[in-house]
Tab-separated table of C-alpha atoms in Angstrom:
chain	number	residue	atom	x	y	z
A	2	UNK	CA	0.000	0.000	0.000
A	3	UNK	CA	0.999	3.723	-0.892
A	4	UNK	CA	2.174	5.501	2.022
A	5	UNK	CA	0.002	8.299	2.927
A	6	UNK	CA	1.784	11.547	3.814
A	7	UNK	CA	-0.484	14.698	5.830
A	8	UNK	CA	1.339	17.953	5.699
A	9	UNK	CA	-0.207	20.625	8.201
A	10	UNK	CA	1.058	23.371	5.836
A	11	UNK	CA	0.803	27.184	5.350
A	12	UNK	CA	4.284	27.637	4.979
A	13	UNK	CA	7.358	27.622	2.183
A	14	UNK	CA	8.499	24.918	3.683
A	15	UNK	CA	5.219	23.152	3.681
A	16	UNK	CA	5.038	23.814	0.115
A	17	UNK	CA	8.894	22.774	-0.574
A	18	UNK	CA	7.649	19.393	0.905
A	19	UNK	CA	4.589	18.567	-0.677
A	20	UNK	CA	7.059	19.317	-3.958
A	21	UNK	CA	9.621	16.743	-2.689
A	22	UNK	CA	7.120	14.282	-1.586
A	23	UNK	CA	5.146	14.471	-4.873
A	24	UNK	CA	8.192	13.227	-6.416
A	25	UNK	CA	8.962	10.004	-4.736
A	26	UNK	CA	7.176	6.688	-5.782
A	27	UNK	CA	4.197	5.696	-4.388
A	28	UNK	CA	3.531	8.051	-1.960
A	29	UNK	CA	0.415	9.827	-1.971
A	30	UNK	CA	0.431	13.483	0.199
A	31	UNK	CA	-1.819	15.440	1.166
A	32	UNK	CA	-1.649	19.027	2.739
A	33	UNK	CA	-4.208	20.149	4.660
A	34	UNK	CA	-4.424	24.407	5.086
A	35	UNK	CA	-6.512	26.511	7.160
A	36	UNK	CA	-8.222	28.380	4.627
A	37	UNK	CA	-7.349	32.209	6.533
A	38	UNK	CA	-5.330	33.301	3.177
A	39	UNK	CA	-7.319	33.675	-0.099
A	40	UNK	CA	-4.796	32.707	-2.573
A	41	UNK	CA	-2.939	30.030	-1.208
A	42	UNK	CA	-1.130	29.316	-4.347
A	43	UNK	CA	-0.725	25.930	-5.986
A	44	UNK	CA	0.482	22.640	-3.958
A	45	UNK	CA	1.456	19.147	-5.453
A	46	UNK	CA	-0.821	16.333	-4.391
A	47	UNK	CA	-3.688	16.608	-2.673
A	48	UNK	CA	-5.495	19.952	-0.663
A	49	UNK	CA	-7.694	20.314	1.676
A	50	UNK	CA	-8.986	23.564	3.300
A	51	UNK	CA	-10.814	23.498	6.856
A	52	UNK	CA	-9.838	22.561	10.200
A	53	UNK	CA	-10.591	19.087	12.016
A	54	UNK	CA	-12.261	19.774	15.145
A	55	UNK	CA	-9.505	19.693	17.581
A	56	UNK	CA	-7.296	17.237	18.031
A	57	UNK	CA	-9.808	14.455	18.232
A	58	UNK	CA	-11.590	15.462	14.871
A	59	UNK	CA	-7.674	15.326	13.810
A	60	UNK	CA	-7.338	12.122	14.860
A	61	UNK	CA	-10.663	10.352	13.474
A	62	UNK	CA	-9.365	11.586	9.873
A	63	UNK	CA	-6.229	10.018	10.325
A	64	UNK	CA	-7.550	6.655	10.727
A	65	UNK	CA	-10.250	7.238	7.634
A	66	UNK	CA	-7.762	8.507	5.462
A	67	UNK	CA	-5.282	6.027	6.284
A	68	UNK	CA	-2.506	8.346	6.985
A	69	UNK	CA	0.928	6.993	8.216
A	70	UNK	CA	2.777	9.981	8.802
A	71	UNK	CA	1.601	13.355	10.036
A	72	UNK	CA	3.876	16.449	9.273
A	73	UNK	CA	3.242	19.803	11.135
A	74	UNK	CA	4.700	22.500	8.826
A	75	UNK	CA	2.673	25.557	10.298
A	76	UNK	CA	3.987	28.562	11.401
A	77	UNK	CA	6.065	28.485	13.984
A	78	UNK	CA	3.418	30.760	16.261
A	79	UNK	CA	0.647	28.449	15.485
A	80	UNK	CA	0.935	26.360	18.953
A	81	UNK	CA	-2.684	25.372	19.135
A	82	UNK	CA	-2.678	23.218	15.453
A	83	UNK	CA	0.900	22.165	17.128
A	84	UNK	CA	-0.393	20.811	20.223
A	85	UNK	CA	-3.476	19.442	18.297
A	86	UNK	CA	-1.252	17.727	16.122
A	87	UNK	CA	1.311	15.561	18.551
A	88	UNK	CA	-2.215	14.494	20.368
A	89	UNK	CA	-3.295	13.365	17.698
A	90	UNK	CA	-0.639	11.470	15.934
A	91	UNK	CA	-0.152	9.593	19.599
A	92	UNK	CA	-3.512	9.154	20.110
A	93	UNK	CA	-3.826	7.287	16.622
A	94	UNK	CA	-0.862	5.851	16.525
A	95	UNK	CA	0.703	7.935	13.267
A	96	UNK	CA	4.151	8.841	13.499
A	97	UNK	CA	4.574	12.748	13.348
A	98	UNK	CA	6.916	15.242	12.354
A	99	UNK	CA	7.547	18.880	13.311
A	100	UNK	CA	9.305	20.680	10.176
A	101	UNK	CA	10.721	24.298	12.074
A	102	UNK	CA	13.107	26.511	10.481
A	103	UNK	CA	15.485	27.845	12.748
A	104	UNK	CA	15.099	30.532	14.487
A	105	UNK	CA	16.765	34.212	13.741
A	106	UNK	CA	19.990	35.117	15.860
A	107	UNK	CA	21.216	38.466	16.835
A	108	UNK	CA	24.560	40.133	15.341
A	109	UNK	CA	26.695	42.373	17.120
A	110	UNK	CA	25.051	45.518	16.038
A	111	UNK	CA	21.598	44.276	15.806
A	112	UNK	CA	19.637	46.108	18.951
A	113	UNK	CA	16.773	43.325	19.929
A	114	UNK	CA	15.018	43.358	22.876
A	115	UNK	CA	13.321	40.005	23.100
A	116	UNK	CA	9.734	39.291	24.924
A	117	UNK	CA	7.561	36.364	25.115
A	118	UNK	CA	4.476	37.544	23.887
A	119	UNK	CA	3.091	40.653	22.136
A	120	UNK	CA	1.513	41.842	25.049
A	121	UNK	CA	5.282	41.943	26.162
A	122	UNK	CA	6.144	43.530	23.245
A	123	UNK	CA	3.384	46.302	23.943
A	124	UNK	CA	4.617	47.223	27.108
A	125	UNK	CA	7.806	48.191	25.662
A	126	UNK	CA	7.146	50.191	22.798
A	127	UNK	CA	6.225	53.184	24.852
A	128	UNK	CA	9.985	53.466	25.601
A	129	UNK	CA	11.290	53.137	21.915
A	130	UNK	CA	9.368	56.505	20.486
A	131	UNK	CA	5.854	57.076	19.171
A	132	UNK	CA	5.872	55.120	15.237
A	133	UNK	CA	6.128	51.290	15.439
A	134	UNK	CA	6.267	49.231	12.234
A	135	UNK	CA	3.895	45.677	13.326
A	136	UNK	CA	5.139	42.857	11.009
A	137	UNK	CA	3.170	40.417	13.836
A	138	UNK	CA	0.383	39.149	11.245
A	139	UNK	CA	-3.242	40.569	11.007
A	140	UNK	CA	-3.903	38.687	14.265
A	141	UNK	CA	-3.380	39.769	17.729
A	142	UNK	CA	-3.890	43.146	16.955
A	143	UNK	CA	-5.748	43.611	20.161
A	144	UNK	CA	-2.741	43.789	22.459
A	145	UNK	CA	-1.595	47.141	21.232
A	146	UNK	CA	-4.885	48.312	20.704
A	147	UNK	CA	-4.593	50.306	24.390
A	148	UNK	CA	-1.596	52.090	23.133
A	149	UNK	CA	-3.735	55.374	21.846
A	150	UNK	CA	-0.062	57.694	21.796
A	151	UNK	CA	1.576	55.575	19.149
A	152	UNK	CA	1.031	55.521	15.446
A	153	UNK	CA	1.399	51.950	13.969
A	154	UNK	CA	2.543	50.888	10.338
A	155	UNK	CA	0.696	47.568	10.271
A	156	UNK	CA	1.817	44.854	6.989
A	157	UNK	CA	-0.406	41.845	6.782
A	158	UNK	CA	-1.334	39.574	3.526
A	159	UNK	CA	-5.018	39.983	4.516
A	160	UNK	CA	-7.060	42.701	6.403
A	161	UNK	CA	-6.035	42.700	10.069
A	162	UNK	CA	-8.867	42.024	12.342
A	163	UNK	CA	-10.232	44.420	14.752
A	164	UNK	CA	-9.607	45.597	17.400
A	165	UNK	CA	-6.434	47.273	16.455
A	166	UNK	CA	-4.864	50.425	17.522
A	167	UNK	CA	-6.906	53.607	16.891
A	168	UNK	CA	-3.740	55.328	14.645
A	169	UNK	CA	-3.012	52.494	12.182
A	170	UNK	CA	-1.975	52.551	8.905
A	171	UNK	CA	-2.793	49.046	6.972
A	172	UNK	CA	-0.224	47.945	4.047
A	173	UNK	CA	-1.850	44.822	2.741
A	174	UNK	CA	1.359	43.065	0.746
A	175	UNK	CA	3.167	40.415	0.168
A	176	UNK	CA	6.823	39.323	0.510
A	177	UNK	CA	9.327	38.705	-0.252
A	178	UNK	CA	10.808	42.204	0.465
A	179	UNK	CA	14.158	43.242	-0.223
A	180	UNK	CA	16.767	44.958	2.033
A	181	UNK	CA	15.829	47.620	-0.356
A	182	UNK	CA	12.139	47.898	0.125
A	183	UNK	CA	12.392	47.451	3.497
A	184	UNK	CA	14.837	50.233	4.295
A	185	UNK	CA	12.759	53.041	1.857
A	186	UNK	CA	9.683	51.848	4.101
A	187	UNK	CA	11.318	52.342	7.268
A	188	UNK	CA	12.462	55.742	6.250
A	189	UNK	CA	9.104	57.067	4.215
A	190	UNK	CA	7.151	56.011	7.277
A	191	UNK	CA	9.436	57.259	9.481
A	192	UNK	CA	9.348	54.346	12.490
A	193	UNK	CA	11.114	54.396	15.468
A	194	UNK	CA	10.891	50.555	16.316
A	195	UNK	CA	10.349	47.814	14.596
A	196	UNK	CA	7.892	44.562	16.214
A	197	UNK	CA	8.025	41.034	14.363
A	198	UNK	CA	7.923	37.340	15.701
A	199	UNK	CA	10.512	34.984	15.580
A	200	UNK	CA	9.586	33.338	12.437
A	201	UNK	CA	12.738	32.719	11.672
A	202	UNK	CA	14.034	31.980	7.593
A	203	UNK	CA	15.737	34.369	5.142
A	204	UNK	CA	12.130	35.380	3.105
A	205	UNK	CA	10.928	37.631	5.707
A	206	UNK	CA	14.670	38.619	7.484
A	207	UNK	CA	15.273	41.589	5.269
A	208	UNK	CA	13.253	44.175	7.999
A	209	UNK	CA	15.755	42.825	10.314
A	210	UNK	CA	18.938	44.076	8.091
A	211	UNK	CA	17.320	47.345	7.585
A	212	UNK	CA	16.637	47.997	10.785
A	213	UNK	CA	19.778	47.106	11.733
A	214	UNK	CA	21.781	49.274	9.297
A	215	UNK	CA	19.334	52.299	10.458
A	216	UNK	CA	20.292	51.377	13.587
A	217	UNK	CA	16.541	51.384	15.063
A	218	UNK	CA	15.674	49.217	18.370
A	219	UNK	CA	13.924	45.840	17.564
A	220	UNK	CA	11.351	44.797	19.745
A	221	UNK	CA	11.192	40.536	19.127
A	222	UNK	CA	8.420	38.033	20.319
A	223	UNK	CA	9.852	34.461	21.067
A	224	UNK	CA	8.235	31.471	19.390
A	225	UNK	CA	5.985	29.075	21.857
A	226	UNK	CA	7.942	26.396	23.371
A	227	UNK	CA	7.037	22.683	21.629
A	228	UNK	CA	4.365	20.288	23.143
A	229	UNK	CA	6.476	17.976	25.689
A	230	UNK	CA	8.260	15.439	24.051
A	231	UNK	CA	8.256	16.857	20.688
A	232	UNK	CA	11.417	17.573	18.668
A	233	UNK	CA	11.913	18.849	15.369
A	234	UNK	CA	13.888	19.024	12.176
A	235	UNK	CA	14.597	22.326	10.506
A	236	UNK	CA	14.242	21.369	6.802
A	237	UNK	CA	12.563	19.201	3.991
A	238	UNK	CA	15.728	17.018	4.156
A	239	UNK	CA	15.482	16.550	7.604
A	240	UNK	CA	11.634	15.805	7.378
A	241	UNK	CA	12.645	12.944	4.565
A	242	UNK	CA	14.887	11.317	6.749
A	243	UNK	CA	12.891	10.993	9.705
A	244	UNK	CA	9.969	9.410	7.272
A	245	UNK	CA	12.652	6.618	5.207
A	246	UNK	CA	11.663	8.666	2.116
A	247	UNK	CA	15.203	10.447	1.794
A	248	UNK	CA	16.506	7.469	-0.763
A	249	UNK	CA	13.268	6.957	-2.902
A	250	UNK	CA	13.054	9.147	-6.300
């Protein structure tokens, strides 16, 4: 029988798999997406859009599908569909994967000040001046929403949801952005601090260099820690070895 491959995707990497996987014999992957972006973009093998129903809806579709290995390749802030999936894949006896890229490191002249949560990250912009740039997704908006002094430059692929901070400006694009574009944005919009998450990867690092070479403060929200017991791998390669699908193409 075909091995059956679920990818919990939404990322490049997700993507990068589904690619690889679609390319060895016999295997048959599917990769499952949340449905919050409108234009996913094309994915080998099989999609599906939705969520489960927790981690026991999870778990019933891996036994109807026949799945045999799960791979979580959301965002590295999406800890609920994380925690979902390791009870799931134990509870149904799948093996499971957790695809991470690393996360980003400070240089020498980079000037982060790290928090574990964007309420954290709230309660330091006061200090930092009064124009923040938010690259923290359209969600979780709310925890700056308080902040009525500070204008906020907020960049999301979709509308942000409300509530949101009563002086925000809303550029809906998408990356990649270059050192370039990111420095003339910084600059134009004239921001004082700059507030991302640790999402680690090179697609979305180029904020980081121009901040750094303007030499403006960056205010950085650590990932979630893993469920307990869970370990992962920071690329496709890795991802292939753990399954036994590195040698088959």
């Amino acid at each position: 029988m075909s091995p059956h491959v679920l990818i919990l995707g939404g990322t490049a990497e997700a993507r990068e798999l589904a690619a690889a996987l679609a390319t060895r014999p016999g295997v048959r992957v599917t990769t499952s997406l949340a449905g919050r972006v409108t234009r996913p973009g094309a994915l080998a093998g099989d999609v599906r859009v939705g969520g489960f129903g927790g981690a026991r809806g999870l778990a019933d579709w891996l036994r109807e599908q026949h799945v045999d290995a799960l791979v979580d390749a959301t965002h590295p802030f999406a800890e609920g569909i994380t925690a979902n999936a390791a009870q799931a894949a134990a509870a149904s006896g799948v093996t499971a994967v957790v695809l991470r890229r690393p996360g980003w490191r400070p240089g020498p002249e980079d000037r982060w000040h790290t928090v574990p949560s964007l309420a954290g990250a709230a309660d330091l912009l006061p200090r930092f001046g009064s124009r923040a740039f938010l690259t923290t997704g359209r969600l979780g908006l709310a925890a700056f929403a308080h902040l009525t002094d500070l204008h906020f430059v907020v960049r999301s692929v979709e509308p942000p949801e409300q509530p949101m901070p009563p002086h925000t400006e809303v550029l809906l694009a998408r990356g990649p952005f270059t050192v370039a574009d990111e420095t003339t944005l910084l600059r134009e919009y004239l921001i004082d601090v700059l507030v991302t998450k640790d999402s680690g990867g090179e697609a979305t690092a180029a904020k980081l260099t121009a901040a750094r070479q303007l030499g403006l403060p960056v205010v950085l929200v650590r990932r979630p820690p893993l469920p307990e017991g869970v370990n992962a791998v920071p690329d496709v390669a890795g991802v292939l070895a753990r399954l036994g699908l590195d040698a088959l193409q």
